């Protein structure tokens, strides 16, 4: 397992820090582990720390009045969360749960705010990341409003393929794919609908699905964009 110092050197938001800053920061963070499906914090909890994912994955979600989970994002190693409540002093805006066994580095609010005051680079990186997340949120709202469920699922697969896919002779491989339930939460539908849609896309020869992978066949992106009227 990496030491906090070695890990923090490769976290994008700390890319402007020199070794002395990284060393000081590594002495302030605390390591905490969570089991798969363990709650890290709930919506409306007090926001008193920034979390950086050292290993594992977490999901950020909300629940409707009917109890349906809506997944806002899935974050993984090197990502951070919890910064909004630290900056504005408001309670947590969403629920955060570990998907896998997860190790988090935790930076308390007072230390986080001190670093923001001392480091223009960190402040800029934080603003860039928050702007990126706002764009993703706007994109998701647009998808829910303008696309049917086939379009939303197809668009999500295309985004995964472009962001994390590996090009092989079989096509673009999405490894460590989300479960059907996770995909349902991310695109605003049911697990059964996701299963039916993936099965239908596979029958049409657009994708190939295994236990751990989804493979987009040659020209699949163009086909899905044209077929499901996905805006770009």
Short mmCIF file of C-alpha atoms in Angstrom, two decimals, residues 136-218:
data_model
loop_
_atom_site.label_atom_id
_atom_site.label_comp_id
_atom_site.label_asym_id
_atom_site.label_seq_id
_atom_site.Cartn_x
_atom_site.Cartn_y
_atom_site.Cartn_z
CA UNK A 136 -21.57 16.78 -15.85
CA UNK A 137 -24.66 17.63 -13.80
CA UNK A 138 -25.98 19.88 -16.57
CA UNK A 139 -25.30 17.11 -19.08
CA UNK A 140 -27.21 14.59 -16.97
CA UNK A 141 -30.17 16.95 -16.60
CA UNK A 142 -30.19 17.41 -20.38
CA UNK A 143 -30.12 13.67 -20.96
CA UNK A 144 -33.03 13.06 -18.59
CA UNK A 145 -35.07 15.79 -20.26
CA UNK A 146 -34.29 15.11 -23.92
CA UNK A 147 -33.53 11.40 -24.32
CA UNK A 148 -35.57 8.25 -23.84
CA UNK A 149 -34.15 5.38 -21.78
CA UNK A 150 -32.42 3.77 -24.79
CA UNK A 151 -30.74 7.06 -25.57
CA UNK A 152 -29.64 7.59 -21.98
CA UNK A 153 -28.14 4.12 -21.68
CA UNK A 154 -26.46 4.36 -25.09
CA UNK A 155 -25.04 7.77 -24.27
CA UNK A 156 -23.71 6.53 -20.93
CA UNK A 157 -21.97 3.59 -22.63
CA UNK A 158 -20.41 5.94 -25.19
CA UNK A 159 -19.11 8.20 -22.41
CA UNK A 160 -17.60 5.23 -20.57
CA UNK A 161 -16.00 3.96 -23.77
CA UNK A 162 -14.45 7.35 -24.56
CA UNK A 163 -13.27 7.98 -21.00
CA UNK A 164 -12.10 4.53 -19.91
CA UNK A 165 -12.36 2.20 -22.89
CA UNK A 166 -9.48 0.14 -24.26
CA UNK A 167 -9.22 -0.33 -28.01
CA UNK A 168 -8.83 -3.98 -29.00
CA UNK A 169 -9.41 -6.02 -32.15
CA UNK A 170 -12.88 -6.92 -30.80
CA UNK A 171 -13.84 -3.26 -30.30
CA UNK A 172 -13.72 -0.75 -27.44
CA UNK A 173 -13.68 -2.65 -24.16
CA UNK A 174 -15.20 -1.12 -21.02
CA UNK A 175 -13.63 -3.02 -18.12
CA UNK A 176 -14.84 -2.99 -14.52
CA UNK A 177 -18.20 -1.89 -15.78
CA UNK A 178 -20.91 -0.70 -13.36
CA UNK A 179 -23.54 -3.20 -12.31
CA UNK A 180 -26.99 -3.03 -13.84
CA UNK A 181 -28.28 -1.47 -10.61
CA UNK A 182 -25.57 1.20 -10.67
CA UNK A 183 -26.28 1.97 -14.31
CA UNK A 184 -29.99 2.23 -13.52
CA UNK A 185 -29.29 4.78 -10.81
CA UNK A 186 -27.01 6.77 -13.08
CA UNK A 187 -29.44 7.04 -16.00
CA UNK A 188 -32.68 7.29 -14.04
CA UNK A 189 -34.41 3.98 -14.78
CA UNK A 190 -34.86 0.50 -13.30
CA UNK A 191 -32.38 -2.37 -13.20
CA UNK A 192 -34.78 -4.49 -15.26
CA UNK A 193 -34.91 -1.85 -17.98
CA UNK A 194 -31.12 -1.67 -18.11
CA UNK A 195 -30.94 -5.46 -18.44
CA UNK A 196 -33.51 -5.50 -21.27
CA UNK A 197 -31.80 -2.65 -23.09
CA UNK A 198 -28.34 -4.23 -22.90
CA UNK A 199 -29.78 -7.55 -24.08
CA UNK A 200 -31.49 -5.82 -27.01
CA UNK A 201 -28.31 -3.92 -27.95
CA UNK A 202 -26.41 -7.19 -27.83
CA UNK A 203 -28.97 -8.94 -30.07
CA UNK A 204 -28.63 -6.08 -32.56
CA UNK A 205 -24.87 -6.66 -32.64
CA UNK A 206 -24.02 -3.22 -31.27
CA UNK A 207 -22.39 -4.43 -28.06
CA UNK A 208 -21.11 -7.60 -26.48
CA UNK A 209 -21.61 -8.18 -22.75
CA UNK A 210 -19.65 -10.42 -20.38
CA UNK A 211 -19.62 -10.62 -16.59
CA UNK A 212 -16.92 -7.96 -16.24
CA UNK A 213 -16.86 -6.17 -19.60
CA UNK A 214 -18.96 -4.43 -22.20
CA UNK A 215 -17.48 -4.31 -25.69
CA UNK A 216 -18.68 -1.70 -28.18
CA UNK A 217 -18.31 -3.20 -31.64
CA UNK A 218 -16.73 -1.38 -34.58
#
